[in-house]
């Protein structure tokens, strides 16, 4: 009976830390997206925004390691399951927070700013070559088919009329698709076997 209570307490603790770390990861993720969107208009910032977005799994791993070090003794074991569940929940909480922020942004604050930044980005000479390569490789086909657009201008117009709920739900869909896979790697990375003292 005592063992069941201990396990129950552990999972509640994992969930509580996952909610806190998920809030931190969500704020980091949303700010990364904002900087990435600013980088569409200002090329000096574009690489920083991309690096911040791509570094999110490393931030998640850091937060999971910090969680492990907080709840375990220095040489105590930390199971794959605890790391996996913590990371999975943390990613879900972060995804929900990012989706909420994007919904608020596109519903009340954007007023076409993202579409304008997209048009600014695709009108730059270095972007033209990139867009041509993407079209040749079929990278834009799905986006064009989904929106019915045939040019970047029409795609930007489609972005303007896209409901905020679509932006938010796309983040949630991506979260539920990618988070379980990333959590496996982070769970394996944070796993630790106990050492004899």
Coordinates of N, CA, C and O in Angstrom, one line a residue:
X1 N 0.8 -1.2 0.0 CA 0.0 0.0 0.0 C 0.9 1.3 0.0 O 0.6 2.2 -0.7
X2 N 1.9 1.3 0.8 CA 2.8 2.4 0.9 C 3.5 2.6 -0.5 O 3.7 3.7 -0.9
X3 N 3.9 1.5 -1.1 CA 4.6 1.6 -2.4 C 3.7 2.3 -3.5 O 4.1 3.1 -4.3
X4 N 2.3 1.9 -3.4 CA 1.4 2.5 -4.4 C 1.3 4.0 -4.2 O 1.3 4.8 -5.1
X5 N 1.3 4.5 -2.9 CA 1.2 5.9 -2.6 C 2.5 6.6 -3.1 O 2.4 7.7 -3.6
X6 N 3.6 6.0 -2.9 CA 4.9 6.6 -3.3 C 4.9 6.7 -4.9 O 5.2 7.8 -5.4
X7 N 4.4 5.7 -5.6 CA 4.4 5.8 -7.0 C 3.4 6.9 -7.5 O 3.7 7.6 -8.4
X8 N 2.2 6.9 -6.8 CA 1.2 8.0 -7.1 C 1.8 9.4 -6.9 O 1.7 10.2 -7.7
X9 N 2.5 9.5 -5.8 CA 3.1 10.8 -5.5 C 4.2 11.2 -6.5 O 4.3 12.3 -7.0
X10 N 5.0 10.2 -7.0 CA 6.0 10.5 -8.0 C 5.4 11.0 -9.3 O 5.9 11.9 -9.9
X11 N 4.3 10.4 -9.7 CA 3.7 10.8 -11.0 C 3.0 12.2 -10.9 O 3.0 12.9 -11.8
X12 N 2.4 12.5 -9.7 CA 1.9 13.8 -9.5 C 3.0 14.8 -9.5 O 2.9 15.9 -10.0
X13 N 4.2 14.4 -8.9 CA 5.3 15.3 -8.9 C 5.8 15.5 -10.3 O 6.2 16.7 -10.7
X14 N 5.9 14.5 -11.1 CA 6.3 14.6 -12.5 C 5.4 15.5 -13.3 O 5.8 16.4 -14.0
X15 N 4.1 15.4 -13.1 CA 3.1 16.2 -13.7 C 3.3 17.7 -13.3 O 3.2 18.6 -14.1
X16 N 3.5 17.9 -12.0 CA 3.6 19.3 -11.5 C 4.9 20.0 -12.1 O 4.8 21.1 -12.6
X17 N 6.0 19.2 -12.1 CA 7.2 19.8 -12.8 C 7.0 20.0 -14.3 O 7.5 20.9 -14.8
X18 N 6.3 19.0 -14.9 CA 6.1 19.1 -16.3 C 5.3 20.4 -16.7 O 5.5 21.0 -17.7
X19 N 4.3 20.7 -15.8 CA 3.5 21.9 -16.1 C 4.3 23.2 -15.9 O 4.2 24.1 -16.8
X20 N 5.2 23.2 -14.9 CA 6.1 24.4 -14.8 C 7.1 24.5 -15.9 O 7.2 25.5 -16.5
X21 N 7.7 23.4 -16.2 CA 8.7 23.4 -17.3 C 8.0 23.6 -18.7 O 8.6 24.2 -19.6
X22 N 6.8 23.1 -18.8 CA 6.1 23.3 -20.0 C 5.7 24.7 -20.3 O 5.8 25.2 -21.4
X23 N 5.4 25.5 -19.2 CA 5.2 26.9 -19.3 C 6.5 27.6 -19.7 O 6.4 28.5 -20.6
X24 N 7.6 27.2 -19.2 CA 8.9 27.8 -19.6 C 9.2 27.5 -21.1 O 9.6 28.4 -21.8
X25 N 9.0 26.3 -21.4 CA 9.2 25.8 -22.8 C 8.3 26.5 -23.8 O 8.6 26.9 -24.9
X26 N 7.0 26.7 -23.4 CA 6.0 27.3 -24.2 C 6.4 28.8 -24.4 O 6.2 29.3 -25.6
X27 N 6.8 29.5 -23.4 CA 7.2 30.9 -23.5 C 8.4 31.0 -24.5 O 8.4 31.8 -25.4
X28 N 9.4 30.1 -24.3 CA 10.5 30.0 -25.1 C 10.1 29.8 -26.6 O 10.6 30.4 -27.5
X29 N 9.2 28.8 -26.8 CA 8.8 28.5 -28.1 C 8.0 29.6 -28.8 O 8.3 29.9 -30.0
X30 N 7.2 30.3 -28.1 CA 6.4 31.4 -28.7 C 7.3 32.5 -29.0 O 7.2 33.1 -30.1
X31 N 8.3 32.9 -28.1 CA 9.2 33.9 -28.4 C 10.1 33.6 -29.6 O 10.4 34.4 -30.4
X32 N 10.4 32.3 -29.7 CA 11.2 31.8 -30.9 C 10.5 32.1 -32.2 O 11.0 32.5 -33.2
X33 N 9.2 31.7 -32.1 CA 8.3 31.9 -33.3 C 8.2 33.4 -33.6 O 8.2 33.8 -34.8
X34 N 8.1 34.3 -32.6 CA 8.0 35.7 -32.8 C 9.3 36.2 -33.5 O 9.2 37.0 -34.5
X35 N 10.4 35.8 -33.0 CA 11.7 36.2 -33.5 C 11.8 35.7 -35.0 O 12.3 36.4 -35.9
X36 N 11.4 34.5 -35.2 CA 11.4 33.9 -36.6 C 10.5 34.7 -37.5 O 10.9 35.0 -38.6
X37 N 9.3 35.1 -37.0 CA 8.5 35.9 -37.9 C 9.0 37.3 -38.2 O 8.9 37.8 -39.3
X38 N 9.7 37.9 -37.1 CA 10.4 39.2 -37.4 C 11.5 39.0 -38.4 O 11.7 39.9 -39.2
X39 N 12.2 37.8 -38.3 CA 13.2 37.5 -39.3 C 12.8 37.4 -40.7 O 13.6 37.6 -41.6
X40 N 11.5 37.2 -40.9 CA 10.9 37.2 -42.3 C 11.0 38.6 -42.9 O 11.3 38.7 -44.1
X41 N 10.9 39.6 -42.1 CA 10.9 41.0 -42.6 C 12.4 41.5 -42.5 O 12.8 42.3 -43.4
X42 N 13.1 41.2 -41.5 CA 14.4 41.7 -41.3 C 15.4 40.5 -41.3 O 15.5 39.7 -40.4
X43 N 16.2 40.4 -42.4 CA 17.0 39.3 -42.6 C 18.1 39.1 -41.6 O 18.6 38.0 -41.4
X44 N 18.5 40.2 -40.9 CA 19.5 40.1 -39.9 C 19.1 39.2 -38.7 O 19.9 38.6 -38.0
X45 N 17.8 39.1 -38.5 CA 17.3 38.3 -37.4 C 16.9 36.9 -37.8 O 16.6 36.1 -37.0
X46 N 16.8 36.7 -39.1 CA 16.2 35.4 -39.6 C 17.0 34.2 -39.1 O 16.3 33.2 -38.7
X47 N 18.3 34.2 -39.1 CA 19.0 33.0 -38.7 C 18.9 32.8 -37.2 O 18.7 31.7 -36.8
X48 N 18.8 33.9 -36.4 CA 18.6 33.7 -35.0 C 17.3 33.1 -34.7 O 17.2 32.2 -33.9
X49 N 16.2 33.5 -35.4 CA 14.9 33.0 -35.2 C 14.9 31.5 -35.5 O 14.3 30.7 -34.8
X50 N 15.5 31.1 -36.6 CA 15.5 29.7 -37.0 C 16.3 28.9 -36.0 O 15.8 27.8 -35.6
X51 N 17.4 29.4 -35.6 CA 18.2 28.6 -34.5 C 17.4 28.5 -33.2 O 17.5 27.4 -32.6
X52 N 16.7 29.5 -32.8 CA 15.9 29.4 -31.6 C 14.8 28.4 -31.8 O 14.5 27.6 -30.8
X53 N 14.1 28.4 -32.9 CA 13.0 27.4 -33.1 C 13.6 26.0 -33.1 O 13.1 25.1 -32.5
X54 N 14.7 25.8 -33.8 CA 15.3 24.4 -33.9 C 16.0 24.0 -32.6 O 16.2 22.8 -32.4
X55 N 16.3 24.9 -31.7 CA 16.9 24.6 -30.4 C 15.9 24.2 -29.3 O 16.3 23.7 -28.2
X56 N 14.6 24.2 -29.6 CA 13.6 23.9 -28.6 C 13.8 22.5 -28.0 O 13.6 22.3 -26.8
X57 N 14.1 21.5 -28.8 CA 14.3 20.2 -28.2 C 15.5 20.1 -27.2 O 15.4 19.4 -26.2
X58 N 16.5 20.9 -27.5 CA 17.6 21.0 -26.5 C 17.2 21.7 -25.2 O 17.7 21.3 -24.2
X59 N 16.4 22.7 -25.4 CA 15.9 23.4 -24.2 C 15.0 22.4 -23.4 O 15.1 22.3 -22.1
X60 N 14.2 21.6 -24.1 CA 13.4 20.6 -23.4 C 14.3 19.6 -22.7 O 14.0 19.2 -21.5
X61 N 15.4 19.2 -23.3 CA 16.3 18.2 -22.7 C 16.9 18.8 -21.4 O 17.1 18.2 -20.4
X62 N 17.3 20.1 -21.5 CA 17.9 20.8 -20.4 C 16.9 20.9 -19.2 O 17.3 20.6 -18.1
X63 N 15.7 21.2 -19.5 CA 14.6 21.2 -18.5 C 14.4 19.9 -17.8 O 14.2 19.8 -16.6
X64 N 14.4 18.8 -18.7 CA 14.2 17.5 -18.1 C 15.4 17.0 -17.3 O 15.2 16.4 -16.2
X65 N 16.6 17.4 -17.6 CA 17.8 17.1 -16.8 C 17.7 17.9 -15.5 O 18.0 17.4 -14.4
X66 N 17.3 19.1 -15.6 CA 17.1 19.9 -14.3 C 16.1 19.3 -13.4 O 16.2 19.2 -12.2
X67 N 15.0 18.8 -14.0 CA 14.0 18.1 -13.2 C 14.6 16.8 -12.6 O 14.4 16.6 -11.4
X68 N 15.3 16.1 -13.4 CA 16.0 14.8 -12.8 C 16.9 15.2 -11.6 O 16.8 14.5 -10.6
X69 N 17.7 16.2 -11.8 CA 18.6 16.6 -10.7 C 17.9 17.2 -9.5 O 18.4 17.1 -8.4
X70 N 16.7 17.7 -9.7 CA 15.9 18.3 -8.6 C 15.3 17.2 -7.7 O 15.3 17.2 -6.5
X71 N 14.8 16.1 -8.4 CA 14.0 15.1 -7.6 C 14.8 13.9 -7.2 O 14.3 13.1 -6.4
X72 N 16.0 13.7 -7.7 CA 16.8 12.5 -7.3 C 18.1 12.9 -6.7 O 18.6 14.0 -6.9
X73 N 18.6 12.0 -5.9 CA 19.9 12.2 -5.3 C 21.0 12.1 -6.4 O 20.7 11.6 -7.5
X74 N 22.2 12.5 -6.1 CA 23.2 12.6 -7.1 C 23.5 11.3 -7.8 O 23.7 11.3 -9.0
X75 N 23.5 10.2 -7.1 CA 23.8 8.9 -7.7 C 22.6 8.0 -7.8 O 22.7 6.8 -8.2
X76 N 21.4 8.5 -7.6 CA 20.2 7.7 -7.6 C 19.7 7.5 -9.1 O 20.1 8.3 -10.0
X77 N 19.0 6.4 -9.3 CA 18.5 6.1 -10.6 C 17.4 7.0 -11.0 O 16.7 7.5 -10.2
X78 N 17.3 7.2 -12.3 CA 16.2 7.9 -12.9 C 15.8 7.1 -14.2 O 16.5 7.0 -15.1
X79 N 14.5 6.7 -14.2 CA 14.1 5.7 -15.2 C 13.8 6.4 -16.5 O 13.4 7.6 -16.5
X80 N 13.8 5.7 -17.6 CA 13.4 6.2 -18.9 C 12.0 6.6 -18.9 O 11.6 7.7 -19.4
X81 N 11.1 5.9 -18.2 CA 9.7 6.2 -18.1 C 9.4 7.5 -17.5 O 8.6 8.3 -18.0
X82 N 10.1 7.8 -16.4 CA 9.9 9.2 -15.8 C 10.4 10.3 -16.7 O 9.7 11.3 -16.8
X83 N 11.5 10.1 -17.3 CA 12.0 11.1 -18.3 C 11.1 11.3 -19.5 O 10.8 12.4 -19.9
X84 N 10.6 10.1 -20.0 CA 9.7 10.2 -21.1 C 8.4 10.9 -20.8 O 7.9 11.7 -21.5
X85 N 7.8 10.5 -19.7 CA 6.5 11.0 -19.3 C 6.6 12.5 -19.0 O 5.8 13.3 -19.4
X86 N 7.7 12.9 -18.3 CA 7.9 14.3 -18.0 C 8.1 15.1 -19.3 O 7.4 16.1 -19.4
X87 N 8.9 14.6 -20.2 CA 9.1 15.3 -21.4 C 7.8 15.4 -22.3 O 7.5 16.4 -22.9
X88 N 7.1 14.3 -22.3 CA 5.9 14.2 -23.1 C 4.8 15.2 -22.6 O 4.3 16.0 -23.3
X89 N 4.6 15.2 -21.2 CA 3.7 16.2 -20.6 C 4.2 17.6 -20.8 O 3.4 18.5 -21.1
X90 N 5.5 17.8 -20.6 CA 6.0 19.1 -20.8 C 5.8 19.7 -22.2 O 5.4 20.8 -22.4
X91 N 6.0 18.8 -23.2 CA 5.8 19.2 -24.6 C 4.3 19.5 -24.9 O 4.0 20.5 -25.6
X92 N 3.4 18.7 -24.3 CA 2.0 19.0 -24.4 C 1.6 20.3 -23.8 O 0.9 21.1 -24.4
X93 N 2.0 20.5 -22.6 CA 1.7 21.8 -21.9 C 2.3 23.0 -22.7 O 1.7 24.0 -22.9
X94 N 3.5 22.8 -23.2 CA 4.1 23.9 -24.0 C 3.4 24.1 -25.3 O 3.1 25.3 -25.7
X95 N 3.0 23.0 -26.0 CA 2.2 23.2 -27.2 C 0.8 23.9 -27.0 O 0.4 24.7 -27.8
X96 N 0.2 23.5 -25.9 CA -1.1 24.2 -25.6 C -0.9 25.7 -25.4 O -1.6 26.5 -25.9
X97 N 0.2 26.0 -24.6 CA 0.5 27.4 -24.4 C 0.8 28.2 -25.7 O 0.3 29.3 -25.9
X98 N 1.6 27.6 -26.5 CA 2.0 28.2 -27.8 C 0.7 28.4 -28.6 O 0.5 29.4 -29.3
X99 N -0.1 27.3 -28.7 CA -1.4 27.4 -29.5 C -2.3 28.6 -29.0 O -2.9 29.3 -29.8
X100 N -2.4 28.7 -27.7 CA -3.2 29.8 -27.1 C -2.6 31.1 -27.5 O -3.4 32.0 -27.8
X101 N -1.3 31.3 -27.4 CA -0.7 32.5 -27.7 C -0.8 32.9 -29.2 O -1.1 34.0 -29.6
X102 N -0.7 31.9 -30.0 CA -0.9 32.1 -31.5 C -2.3 32.4 -31.8 O -2.6 33.3 -32.6
X103 N -3.3 31.8 -31.1 CA -4.7 32.1 -31.3 C -4.9 33.6 -31.0 O -5.5 34.3 -31.7
X104 N -4.4 34.0 -29.8 CA -4.6 35.4 -29.4 C -3.9 36.4 -30.4 O -4.5 37.4 -30.8
X105 N -2.7 36.0 -30.8 CA -2.0 36.8 -31.7 C -2.8 37.0 -33.1 O -3.0 38.1 -33.5
X106 N -3.1 35.9 -33.7 CA -3.8 36.0 -35.0 C -5.2 36.5 -34.9 O -5.7 37.1 -35.9
X107 N -5.9 36.2 -33.8 CA -7.3 36.7 -33.7 C -7.4 38.2 -33.4 O -8.3 38.9 -33.9
X108 N -6.4 38.7 -32.6 CA -6.6 40.1 -32.1 C -5.5 41.0 -32.5 O -5.7 42.3 -32.5
X109 N -4.3 40.5 -32.7 CA -3.1 41.5 -32.8 C -2.5 41.5 -34.2 O -1.8 42.5 -34.5
X110 N -2.5 40.5 -34.9 CA -1.7 40.4 -36.2 C -2.1 41.4 -37.2 O -1.3 42.1 -37.8
X111 N -3.4 41.4 -37.6 CA -3.9 42.3 -38.6 C -3.2 42.2 -39.9 O -2.9 43.3 -40.6
X112 N -2.7 41.1 -40.3 CA -2.0 40.9 -41.6 C -0.5 41.1 -41.5 O 0.1 41.0 -42.6
X113 N 0.0 41.3 -40.3 CA 1.5 41.6 -40.2 C 2.3 40.3 -40.7 O 3.3 40.5 -41.3
X114 N 1.8 39.1 -40.3 CA 2.6 37.9 -40.7 C 2.6 37.8 -42.3 O 3.6 37.5 -42.9
X115 N 1.4 38.0 -42.9 CA 1.3 37.9 -44.3 C 2.2 38.9 -45.0 O 2.9 38.7 -46.0
X116 N 2.3 40.2 -44.5 CA 3.1 41.2 -45.0 C 4.6 40.8 -44.8 O 5.4 41.0 -45.8
X117 N 5.0 40.2 -43.7 CA 6.4 39.8 -43.5 C 6.7 38.7 -44.4 O 7.8 38.6 -45.0
X118 N 5.8 37.8 -44.7 CA 6.0 36.7 -45.6 C 6.2 37.3 -47.0 O 7.2 36.8 -47.7
X119 N 5.4 38.2 -47.5 CA 5.6 38.8 -48.8 C 7.0 39.6 -48.9 O 7.6 39.5 -49.9
X120 N 7.3 40.2 -47.8 CA 8.6 40.9 -47.8 C 9.8 39.9 -47.9 O 10.7 40.1 -48.6
X121 N 9.6 38.8 -47.2 CA 10.7 37.7 -47.3 C 10.8 37.1 -48.7 O 11.9 36.9 -49.2
X122 N 9.7 36.8 -49.3 CA 9.7 36.2 -50.7 C 10.1 37.2 -51.8 O 10.5 36.7 -52.9
X123 N 10.0 38.5 -51.5 CA 10.4 39.4 -52.5 C 11.9 39.7 -52.6 O 12.3 40.4 -53.5
X124 N 12.6 39.3 -51.6 CA 14.0 39.5 -51.5 C 14.7 38.6 -52.6 O 14.3 37.5 -52.8
X125 N 15.8 39.1 -53.2 CA 16.5 38.3 -54.3 C 17.0 37.0 -53.8 O 16.8 36.0 -54.5
X126 N 17.5 36.9 -52.6 CA 18.0 35.6 -52.1 C 16.9 34.6 -51.9 O 17.1 33.4 -52.0
X127 N 15.7 35.1 -51.6 CA 14.5 34.2 -51.4 C 14.0 33.7 -52.7 O 13.4 32.6 -52.8
X128 N 14.1 34.4 -53.8 CA 13.6 34.0 -55.1 C 14.2 32.6 -55.5 O 13.5 31.7 -56.0
X129 N 15.5 32.5 -55.4 CA 16.2 31.3 -55.7 C 15.7 30.1 -54.8 O 15.5 29.0 -55.3
X130 N 15.6 30.4 -53.6 CA 15.1 29.4 -52.6 C 13.7 28.9 -53.0 O 13.4 27.8 -53.0
X131 N 12.8 29.9 -53.3 CA 11.4 29.6 -53.7 C 11.4 28.7 -55.0 O 10.6 27.8 -55.1
X132 N 12.2 29.1 -55.9 CA 12.3 28.3 -57.2 C 12.7 26.9 -56.9 O 12.1 25.9 -57.5
X133 N 13.7 26.7 -56.1 CA 14.2 25.4 -55.7 C 13.1 24.6 -55.0 O 12.9 23.4 -55.3
X134 N 12.4 25.2 -54.1 CA 11.3 24.5 -53.4 C 10.2 24.1 -54.3 O 9.6 23.1 -54.2
X135 N 9.8 25.0 -55.3 CA 8.8 24.7 -56.2 C 9.2 23.5 -57.1 O 8.4 22.6 -57.4
X136 N 10.5 23.5 -57.5 CA 11.0 22.4 -58.4 C 11.0 21.1 -57.6 O 10.7 20.0 -58.2
X137 N 11.2 21.1 -56.3 CA 11.2 19.9 -55.5 C 9.9 19.5 -55.0 O 9.7 18.5 -54.3
X138 N 8.9 20.4 -55.2 CA 7.5 20.1 -54.8 C 7.3 20.5 -53.3 O 6.3 20.1 -52.7
X139 N 8.1 21.3 -52.8 CA 8.0 21.7 -51.4 C 6.8 22.6 -51.1 O 6.3 22.7 -50.0
X140 N 6.4 23.4 -52.1 CA 5.3 24.3 -51.9 C 4.0 23.8 -52.4 O 2.9 24.4 -52.2
X141 N 4.0 22.6 -53.1 CA 2.8 22.1 -53.7 C 1.7 21.9 -52.7 O 0.6 22.3 -52.9
X142 N 2.0 21.3 -51.6 CA 1.0 21.0 -50.6 C 0.4 22.3 -50.0 O -0.9 22.4 -49.8
X143 N 1.2 23.3 -49.8 CA 0.7 24.5 -49.3 C -0.2 25.2 -50.3 O -1.2 25.8 -50.0
X144 N 0.3 25.2 -51.6 CA -0.5 25.8 -52.6 C -1.9 25.1 -52.8 O -2.9 25.7 -53.0
X145 N -1.8 23.7 -52.8 CA -3.0 22.9 -52.9 C -4.0 23.2 -51.7 O -5.2 23.3 -51.9
X146 N -3.5 23.3 -50.5 CA -4.3 23.5 -49.4 C -5.0 24.9 -49.4 O -6.2 25.0 -49.0
X147 N -4.3 25.9 -49.9 CA -4.9 27.2 -49.9 C -5.5 27.6 -51.2 O -6.2 28.6 -51.3
X148 N -5.2 26.9 -52.3 CA -5.7 27.2 -53.6 C -4.9 28.3 -54.3 O -5.3 28.9 -55.3
X149 N -3.8 28.7 -53.7 CA -2.9 29.7 -54.2 C -2.0 29.2 -55.3 O -1.7 28.0 -55.3
X150 N -1.6 30.1 -56.2 CA -0.6 29.7 -57.2 C 0.6 30.6 -57.2 O 1.6 30.4 -57.9
X151 N 0.5 31.7 -56.5 CA 1.6 32.7 -56.4 C 1.9 33.0 -54.9 O 1.0 32.8 -54.1
X152 N 3.1 33.5 -54.6 CA 3.3 34.0 -53.2 C 2.3 35.0 -52.7 O 1.9 35.1 -51.6
X153 N 1.9 35.9 -53.6 CA 0.9 37.0 -53.3 C -0.4 36.3 -52.9 O -1.0 36.7 -51.8
X154 N -0.9 35.3 -53.6 CA -2.1 34.7 -53.3 C -2.0 33.9 -52.0 O -2.9 33.8 -51.2
X155 N -0.8 33.3 -51.8 CA -0.5 32.6 -50.5 C -0.6 33.5 -49.3 O -1.2 33.2 -48.3
X156 N 0.0 34.7 -49.5 CA -0.1 35.7 -48.4 C -1.5 36.2 -48.2 O -2.0 36.3 -47.0
X157 N -2.3 36.3 -49.2 CA -3.7 36.6 -49.1 C -4.5 35.5 -48.3 O -5.4 35.8 -47.5
X158 N -4.1 34.3 -48.6 CA -4.7 33.2 -47.9 C -4.3 33.2 -46.4 O -5.2 32.9 -45.6
X159 N -3.1 33.6 -46.1 CA -2.7 33.7 -44.7 C -3.5 34.7 -44.0 O -3.8 34.6 -42.8
X160 N -3.9 35.8 -44.7 CA -4.6 36.9 -44.1 C -6.0 36.5 -43.7 O -6.5 36.9 -42.7
X161 N -6.6 35.6 -44.5 CA -8.0 35.2 -44.2 C -8.1 33.9 -43.4 O -9.2 33.4 -43.0
X162 N -6.9 33.2 -43.1 CA -6.9 32.0 -42.4 C -7.4 32.3 -40.9 O -6.8 33.2 -40.3
X163 N -8.4 31.6 -40.4 CA -8.8 31.8 -39.0 C -7.7 31.5 -38.0 O -6.9 30.6 -38.2
X164 N -7.8 32.2 -36.9 CA -6.8 32.0 -35.8 C -6.8 30.6 -35.3 O -5.8 30.0 -34.9
X165 N -8.0 30.0 -35.3 CA -8.1 28.6 -34.8 C -7.3 27.6 -35.7 O -6.8 26.6 -35.2
X166 N -7.1 27.9 -37.0 CA -6.3 27.0 -37.8 C -4.9 27.1 -37.5 O -4.2 26.1 -37.4
X167 N -4.4 28.3 -37.2 CA -3.0 28.5 -36.8 C -2.8 27.7 -35.4 O -1.8 27.0 -35.3
X168 N -3.7 27.9 -34.5 CA -3.5 27.2 -33.2 C -3.6 25.7 -33.3 O -2.8 25.0 -32.7
X169 N -4.6 25.2 -34.1 CA -4.7 23.8 -34.2 C -3.6 23.1 -35.0 O -3.2 22.0 -34.7
X170 N -2.9 23.9 -35.9 CA -1.8 23.3 -36.6 C -0.6 23.1 -35.6 O 0.1 22.1 -35.7
X171 N -0.5 24.0 -34.6 CA 0.6 23.9 -33.6 C 0.3 22.6 -32.7 O 1.1 21.8 -32.4
X172 N -1.0 22.5 -32.4 CA -1.4 21.3 -31.5 C -1.2 20.0 -32.3 O -0.7 19.0 -31.7
X173 N -1.5 20.0 -33.6 CA -1.3 18.8 -34.4 C 0.2 18.4 -34.5 O 0.5 17.3 -34.3
X174 N 1.0 19.5 -34.7 CA 2.4 19.2 -34.8 C 3.0 18.7 -33.5 O 3.8 17.8 -33.4
X175 N 2.5 19.3 -32.4 CA 2.9 18.9 -31.0 C 2.6 17.4 -30.8 O 3.4 16.7 -30.3
X176 N 1.3 17.0 -31.1 CA 0.9 15.6 -30.8 C 1.6 14.6 -31.8 O 1.7 13.4 -31.5
X177 N 2.1 15.1 -32.9 CA 2.8 14.3 -33.8 C 4.3 14.1 -33.5 O 4.9 13.0 -33.5
X178 N 5.0 15.2 -33.1 CA 6.4 15.3 -32.9 C 6.8 15.0 -31.5 O 7.8 14.3 -31.2
X179 N 6.0 15.4 -30.5 CA 6.4 15.3 -29.1 C 6.7 13.9 -28.6 O 7.7 13.7 -27.9
X180 N 5.8 12.9 -29.0 CA 6.2 11.5 -28.5 C 7.5 11.0 -29.0 O 8.2 10.3 -28.3
X181 N 7.9 11.4 -30.2 CA 9.2 11.0 -30.8 C 10.3 11.6 -30.1 O 11.3 11.0 -29.7
X182 N 10.2 13.0 -29.9 CA 11.3 13.7 -29.2 C 11.5 13.2 -27.8 O 12.6 13.1 -27.3
X183 N 10.3 12.9 -27.2 CA 10.3 12.5 -25.8 C 11.1 11.1 -25.6 O 11.7 10.9 -24.6
X184 N 11.0 10.3 -26.6 CA 11.8 9.0 -26.6 C 13.3 9.3 -26.4 O 14.0 8.8 -25.6
X185 N 13.8 10.2 -27.3 CA 15.2 10.5 -27.3 C 15.6 11.2 -26.0 O 16.7 10.9 -25.4
X186 N 14.8 12.2 -25.5 CA 15.1 12.9 -24.3 C 15.0 11.9 -23.1 O 15.9 12.0 -22.2
X187 N 14.0 11.0 -23.1 CA 13.9 10.0 -22.0 C 15.1 9.1 -22.0 O 15.6 8.8 -20.9
X188 N 15.6 8.7 -23.1 CA 16.8 7.9 -23.2 C 18.1 8.7 -22.7 O 18.9 8.2 -22.0
X189 N 18.1 10.0 -23.1 CA 19.3 10.8 -22.8 C 19.3 11.1 -21.3 O 20.4 11.2 -20.7
X190 N 18.2 11.3 -20.6 CA 18.1 11.6 -19.2 C 18.1 10.4 -18.3 O 18.3 10.6 -17.1
X191 N 17.9 9.3 -18.8 CA 17.9 8.1 -18.0 C 19.2 7.9 -17.3 O 20.3 8.1 -17.9
X192 N 19.2 7.4 -16.0 CA 20.4 7.2 -15.3 C 20.2 6.0 -14.4 O 19.2 5.9 -13.7
X193 N 21.2 5.2 -14.4 CA 21.2 4.0 -13.5 C 21.8 4.4 -12.2 O 22.7 5.2 -12.1
X194 N 21.2 3.8 -11.1 CA 21.7 4.2 -9.8 C 23.1 3.6 -9.6 O 23.4 2.5 -10.1
X195 N 23.9 4.3 -8.9 CA 25.3 3.8 -8.6 C 25.4 3.4 -7.1 O 24.8 4.0 -6.2
X196 N 26.2 2.3 -6.9 CA 26.4 1.8 -5.6 C 27.3 2.8 -4.8 O 28.3 3.2 -5.4
X197 N 27.0 3.1 -3.6 CA 27.8 4.0 -2.8 C 28.6 3.2 -1.8 O 28.0 2.4 -1.1

